[in-house]
Structures are given as structure tokens and as C-alpha cells.
């Protein structure tokens, strides 16, 4: 049969396509990797990612809408998995959803420049819920978490999402599903089927949500965790996916191209979790290069009074230049406004969580300074992605002086990483206000010794601790 309409492929052609080799390799990889094959350096990095995600979840859970939603989920049915920092335990799927949502609420969760997103928080909530339900030990949990991170991160790196699609909730679903299936003892064929089912359960979410400050955006990662768990439940129950749904979804639906060779390149020899980044600025990662430059200029010249600034010019790469909104309406929108992020950093001295709260969003001095910031893309900078994240700032002062500086990378990236002590310090900054120093210490110790844990009930009990109440 001949079809002449462009873009429509006959079923006889589609159904004749073979399974891609990379899926076969991943089925084998997921069933043969054991904790004993993981290097000490890899395990140490994965522990830092766990710690960072837990800090982000606990702190994010204190947002009013997260606490209210947790209460509503608890009314539907309680369970055994901690809603981290809420003092409530939920069913596994609900806990995975709320923990994933909380972990992204403050824009402080770790990420991966090559995946162009946040693999850790897309995997940990689902893996934690599954490991608890199955009584898995710390070694098995760590292996599954690393595998899930790897599957999600590589899928993110191999595809080019459409410019209108938010990366949260997309390829991360594959990572959550893979970790879940590994923890449940899936064989090679079941792991392959899980990847294919998970890809079709990706959230097709709008990038515009983050720009508008639509906080539904924070739930995309929560749905990714929940959908990942559901993908495995479906496969274990006999549901089937397409023979290559990853290519279907990421070569024409959510993305404009998929490079399958990247899924198997140095598989088992290079781990994406060791090429991750950690965040210290509580804003979109695309703002971080500019904020690093602002901090460097303050360090070199001292505090820059907003009334002394005539204008600020920013040259950066396309995704950062897109964040040019001058009138953010709430905390989330402010985190995705480069002019606001620069202004609040200059006035507050750092891009902390309070620097993006509503009081700062409504601050007339900050808003006036943001209007002095102009942003434009520099094509040469965009061409350097994803290896570099350049930003060049020029601050024109009212007295005629000009301050200028440039960076090619973000602090915290794999090429300019934070030290383990700096990552731990960030954890304490987020966790101590929630639980107090002594309890945060106990969580740190549980993570650092997790490979000795016979199961995860001890860690879960620590995460289930209610937040301290202010006097």
C-alpha cells in the first residue's frame, strides 16, 4: 500500500522495525550491576546526591501548599513512607509524588548539565518508596538508585526536548521506573518493557508554567516518580509497551530528536551521576553563571548600592537569555527571572531562599533594579552548550565607572564542583531549620553508612520526624 501524505508511515513499515540494541544492553546492565562493582568514588558521589535531595525535599515540604496537599493525601489513606519533613507517612505512590514535588519547590535540587535537568529528584522518591515496601537493604537501594539516575540522565542527554516542553516529568519517568523495576527484581525483558512503558507515561508539560510562576510546575517531578512506579506495576501485571517507545516519544512528540547511541556509550564505564552539579543559588540553573559573576564583582569591589547602578547588561546563552521577565508575580516566577535574580542578589548579597520570597518579590527597590537589567543571547555562548554555561556582565555605575566580569561555567558543575563539605553544609542549611542540628546529624550519618543498613526503615523513620515548631 502506498501513502503519499507526508509524515504518515504505513503500519507494515513501523511494525517491521527491530528492537534497538541499546535497549538490550540496558536490560543486561540492569540485571548484572551489583553494589560490589561500584567504585568507592561513585558510591560517595551518590551519597552526596541522596543527601542533597533529602535537604531539598525537607525544606521544600515546609511550603504552605505542600503541607496542605500532604494533609489531603493523608486523608485518602496513610501508609509507611515518610513525606519528608511533614511528619506524616503516606502510601508509597503518594509519598513518591509529594516528595518529588517538594524536592523541586525551592529550585535547590541537584541536576545534570548533560541531561539538561534533575535526575536525582526524579528517581529518589520512587526508589525510597519501593525499597521500603520490599524490605531492600542499603546496598540494593544504592545500586538501583544509581541505575535509575543513569537511565534517566542518559535519556535526557540523548534527546532534544522541544523548546516549549518543561524537562521535569519527561525522561525522568524512565529513571524512576527503572530503579523501581530493579528493586522489584525485574529480569532483562521486564526491564526493557519497563523503559518502553515508562516513556509513554512521561508528562508533556509546558515550559511556560515556570516563567509565569504557575506552581503546578513543581508537581511535574512528583508525577514522574508516581508514573515511574506505575510503569513497573503495569509491566509486572502483563501490560506491554511499544518496541521502541523512547524513540517515538523523544523523536517526535516531546522532543525533536533522539540519539540512541548515547544510551550505550561507555555504559558501565562512565556514570552520569559523577558529572552532576549541585546548586547553592535558589534559582533556575540558567541564572547561576550570571549570579556567580555578580558574587565575584561584589567580592572584588564591595557592596554595590542599587542607587549607584545606572544599568546592567547581560550576555549569555539562549536558555538563560529567555529568562528576561521584568515583572515576576511570585517566588517561582522570580526564580526564573534573570533580571530579578541579579537584582535580589545585589541587594541581599546572595541568592538565598528568602531572597525570592514574596517580600522580596514585592520589594520596590529590587523591582526597580531589575528594570535596569537587559539580557541578550550571544550565539557564541549558546554554541558552547552543554559543556559550558557562559555569562558576561557589565555594570554601568552612575559615576561613569564600569564593572565587568565573565564566567564560562557555573560553580558546582562537574568542571568546577563544590567540595563534599560544601554540599554537606548546604544540607545543614536546609535541614537544620526543619529538624534541628542533632536530627540532621543523624540523617547525615544514616546516608554515609547506608550500605550497611539491612533495610531502609531506620532512614525512613528519621525522615518521618515532624518539623520542629518555632516558639
GROMACS .gro file of N, CA, C and O in nm, residues 284-290 314-324 336-339 375-377 382 385 389-391:
model
  120
  284UNK      N    1   1.665   2.915   3.913
  284UNK     CA    2   1.688   2.833   3.795
  284UNK      C    3   1.836   2.825   3.763
  284UNK      O    4   1.908   2.925   3.769
  285UNK      N    5   1.881   2.706   3.725
  285UNK     CA    6   2.023   2.685   3.697
  285UNK      C    7   2.073   2.778   3.587
  285UNK      O    8   2.190   2.818   3.587
  286UNK      N    9   1.987   2.817   3.495
  286UNK     CA   10   2.031   2.903   3.386
  286UNK      C   11   2.073   3.042   3.435
  286UNK      O   12   2.142   3.115   3.364
  287UNK      N   13   2.032   3.080   3.554
  287UNK     CA   14   2.073   3.210   3.609
  287UNK      C   15   2.207   3.203   3.680
  287UNK      O   16   2.265   3.307   3.711
  288UNK      N   17   2.257   3.085   3.707
  288UNK     CA   18   2.367   3.070   3.801
  288UNK      C   19   2.498   3.131   3.753
  288UNK      O   20   2.575   3.186   3.833
  289UNK      N   21   2.528   3.121   3.624
  289UNK     CA   22   2.651   3.182   3.575
  289UNK      C   23   2.652   3.331   3.602
  289UNK      O   24   2.750   3.388   3.651
  290UNK      N   25   2.541   3.398   3.572
  290UNK     CA   26   2.531   3.542   3.596
  290UNK      C   27   2.540   3.574   3.745
  290UNK      O   28   2.604   3.672   3.785
  314UNK      N   29   2.365   4.198   3.033
  314UNK     CA   30   2.399   4.057   3.045
  314UNK      C   31   2.403   3.994   2.906
  314UNK      O   32   2.309   4.008   2.828
  315UNK      N   33   2.511   3.926   2.877
  315UNK     CA   34   2.523   3.843   2.757
  315UNK      C   35   2.538   3.699   2.804
  315UNK      O   36   2.624   3.669   2.888
  316UNK      N   37   2.455   3.611   2.750
  316UNK     CA   38   2.459   3.473   2.795
  316UNK      C   39   2.402   3.382   2.687
  316UNK      O   40   2.374   3.427   2.576
  317UNK      N   41   2.385   3.254   2.719
  317UNK     CA   42   2.336   3.157   2.620
  317UNK      C   43   2.184   3.162   2.611
  317UNK      O   44   2.116   3.223   2.695
  318UNK      N   45   2.129   3.097   2.511
  318UNK     CA   46   1.988   3.115   2.475
  318UNK      C   47   1.892   3.085   2.588
  318UNK      O   48   1.799   3.163   2.614
  319UNK      N   49   1.912   2.972   2.658
  319UNK     CA   50   1.815   2.932   2.760
  319UNK      C   51   1.815   3.030   2.878
  319UNK      O   52   1.711   3.053   2.939
  320UNK      N   53   1.931   3.085   2.908
  320UNK     CA   54   1.938   3.185   3.015
  320UNK      C   55   1.880   3.318   2.967
  320UNK      O   56   1.809   3.386   3.041
  321UNK      N   57   1.908   3.353   2.842
  321UNK     CA   58   1.856   3.479   2.788
  321UNK      C   59   1.704   3.479   2.778
  321UNK      O   60   1.641   3.585   2.781
  322UNK      N   61   1.645   3.360   2.768
  322UNK     CA   62   1.499   3.351   2.763
  322UNK      C   63   1.435   3.402   2.891
  322UNK      O   64   1.321   3.449   2.892
  323UNK      N   65   1.508   3.398   3.000
  323UNK     CA   66   1.453   3.434   3.132
  323UNK      C   67   1.463   3.585   3.155
  323UNK      O   68   1.524   3.632   3.250
  324UNK      N   69   1.399   3.664   3.069
  324UNK     CA   70   1.417   3.809   3.072
  324UNK      C   71   1.298   3.883   3.134
  324UNK      O   72   1.289   4.006   3.124
  336UNK      N   73   1.284   3.230   3.797
  336UNK     CA   74   1.304   3.215   3.653
  336UNK      C   75   1.309   3.350   3.583
  336UNK      O   76   1.282   3.359   3.464
  337UNK      N   77   1.343   3.453   3.657
  337UNK     CA   78   1.366   3.586   3.601
  337UNK      C   79   1.511   3.624   3.626
  337UNK      O   80   1.552   3.645   3.741
  338UNK      N   81   1.591   3.628   3.521
  338UNK     CA   82   1.732   3.664   3.536
  338UNK      C   83   1.749   3.806   3.589
  338UNK      O   84   1.831   3.830   3.678
  339UNK      N   85   1.674   3.906   3.537
  339UNK     CA   86   1.688   4.040   3.594
  339UNK      C   87   1.657   4.046   3.743
  339UNK      O   88   1.728   4.110   3.821
  375UNK      N   89   1.903   4.180   2.897
  375UNK     CA   90   1.959   4.047   2.871
  375UNK      C   91   1.954   4.019   2.721
  375UNK      O   92   1.854   4.046   2.655
  376UNK      N   93   2.064   3.964   2.669
  376UNK     CA   94   2.062   3.923   2.528
  376UNK      C   95   2.144   3.797   2.508
  376UNK      O   96   2.241   3.772   2.582
  377UNK      N   97   2.104   3.720   2.410
  377UNK     CA   98   2.177   3.599   2.378
  377UNK      C   99   2.303   3.632   2.299
  377UNK      O  100   2.302   3.718   2.210
  382UNK      N  101   2.587   3.022   2.325
  382UNK     CA  102   2.492   2.913   2.305
  382UNK      C  103   2.560   2.793   2.241
  382UNK      O  104   2.531   2.677   2.274
  385UNK      N  105   2.719   2.513   2.469
  385UNK     CA  106   2.641   2.419   2.548
  385UNK      C  107   2.665   2.276   2.501
  385UNK      O  108   2.692   2.254   2.383
  389UNK      N  109   2.859   2.704   3.039
  389UNK     CA  110   2.739   2.785   3.066
  389UNK      C  111   2.781   2.931   3.082
  389UNK      O  112   2.780   2.986   3.192
  390UNK      N  113   2.819   2.997   2.975
  390UNK     CA  114   2.883   3.128   2.986
  390UNK      C  115   2.786   3.241   3.022
  390UNK      O  116   2.667   3.237   2.993
  391UNK      N  117   2.843   3.342   3.086
  391UNK     CA  118   2.770   3.465   3.116
  391UNK      C  119   2.870   3.579   3.127
  391UNK      O  120   2.977   3.563   3.188
   0.00000   0.00000   0.00000
